[in-house]
Coordinates of C-alpha atoms in Angstrom, one line a residue:
M15 CA -24.9 -31.9 -10.1
N16 CA -23.9 -33.5 -6.9
Q17 CA -22.8 -32.1 -3.5
E18 CA -19.2 -33.1 -4.0
T19 CA -19.0 -31.0 -7.2
M20 CA -20.6 -28.1 -5.5
N21 CA -18.2 -28.3 -2.6
R22 CA -15.2 -28.5 -4.9
V23 CA -16.3 -25.4 -6.9
A24 CA -17.2 -23.5 -3.7
S25 CA -13.7 -24.3 -2.3
M26 CA -12.0 -23.2 -5.5
E27 CA -14.1 -20.1 -5.6
K28 CA -12.9 -19.2 -2.1
I29 CA -9.3 -19.8 -3.1
L30 CA -9.8 -17.6 -6.2
N31 CA -11.3 -14.7 -4.2
D32 CA -8.8 -15.0 -1.3
T33 CA -5.9 -15.0 -3.7
Q34 CA -7.2 -12.0 -5.7
K35 CA -7.5 -10.0 -2.4
I36 CA -4.0 -11.1 -1.3
L37 CA -2.6 -10.1 -4.7
E38 CA -4.3 -6.7 -4.6
N39 CA -2.9 -6.0 -1.1
L40 CA 0.5 -7.2 -2.3
Q41 CA 0.4 -4.9 -5.3
D42 CA -0.5 -1.9 -3.2
A43 CA 2.3 -2.7 -0.7
Q44 CA 4.8 -3.1 -3.6
Q45 CA 3.8 0.2 -5.0
K46 CA 4.2 2.0 -1.7
W47 CA 7.5 0.2 -1.1
L48 CA 8.7 1.3 -4.5
E49 CA 7.5 4.9 -4.0
N50 CA 9.4 5.0 -0.7
F51 CA 12.7 3.9 -2.2
E52 CA 14.0 7.5 -2.5
N53 CA 13.2 8.2 1.2
F54 CA 14.9 4.9 2.2
Q55 CA 18.0 6.0 0.2
K56 CA 17.9 9.4 2.0
L57 CA 17.8 7.6 5.4
S58 CA 20.6 5.3 4.4
E59 CA 22.8 8.2 3.3
Y60 CA 21.9 10.1 6.5
Y61 CA 22.7 7.2 8.7
S62 CA 26.2 6.9 7.2
S63 CA 26.9 10.6 7.1
D64 CA 28.8 13.0 9.4
K65 CA 25.5 14.8 10.0
W66 CA 24.1 11.7 11.7
F67 CA 27.2 11.5 14.0
E68 CA 26.8 15.2 14.8
D69 CA 23.1 14.8 15.5
V70 CA 23.8 11.8 17.9
Q71 CA 25.8 14.1 20.1
M72 CA 23.0 16.6 20.5
E73 CA 20.6 16.7 23.4
F74 CA 16.9 16.5 22.5
P75 CA 13.9 17.0 24.6
Q76 CA 12.5 13.8 26.1
D77 CA 9.3 14.1 24.1
F78 CA 11.0 14.9 20.8
P79 CA 11.0 11.8 18.5
H80 CA 14.6 10.9 17.7
G81 CA 14.6 7.2 17.2
V82 CA 16.5 7.7 14.0
L83 CA 19.5 8.4 16.1
S84 CA 19.3 4.9 17.6
E85 CA 21.9 2.7 16.0
D86 CA 19.8 -0.4 16.5
G87 CA 16.6 1.2 15.0
A88 CA 18.1 2.1 11.7
Y89 CA 20.3 -1.0 11.5
N90 CA 17.3 -3.3 12.1
L91 CA 15.3 -1.4 9.5
F92 CA 18.1 -1.9 6.9
V93 CA 18.4 -5.6 7.8
D94 CA 14.7 -6.1 7.6
Q95 CA 14.6 -4.2 4.3
G96 CA 17.2 -6.5 2.8
E97 CA 15.6 -9.7 4.2
T98 CA 12.2 -8.6 2.8
A99 CA 13.7 -7.9 -0.6
R100 CA 15.4 -11.3 -0.7
K101 CA 12.3 -13.1 0.5
S102 CA 10.3 -11.3 -2.2
I103 CA 12.7 -12.7 -4.8
E104 CA 12.4 -16.2 -3.3
I105 CA 8.6 -16.0 -3.4
A106 CA 8.5 -14.6 -6.9
L107 CA 10.7 -17.4 -8.2
K108 CA 8.2 -20.0 -6.8
Y109 CA 5.4 -18.4 -8.8
L110 CA 7.4 -18.1 -12.1

């Protein structure tokens, strides 16, 4: 066995191991993303509800977290969610 063969096998072994780890992380993230879908739907419904518009008018203490009342925060999340879903489809199609 020569050094070139050993280098090739070592290189492919690293790719195999790295890809397995990436895939495990991706599968974990996909599962969490799927499990969060109902919560995302709740947020989407809240954001377009009368309750959200009522809550926006309220005064909250400075130290009380209320970023959900920011139009940009929720809008950016919805856009990012959609872009991530589309990108996931594009990537999946490359692998199929």
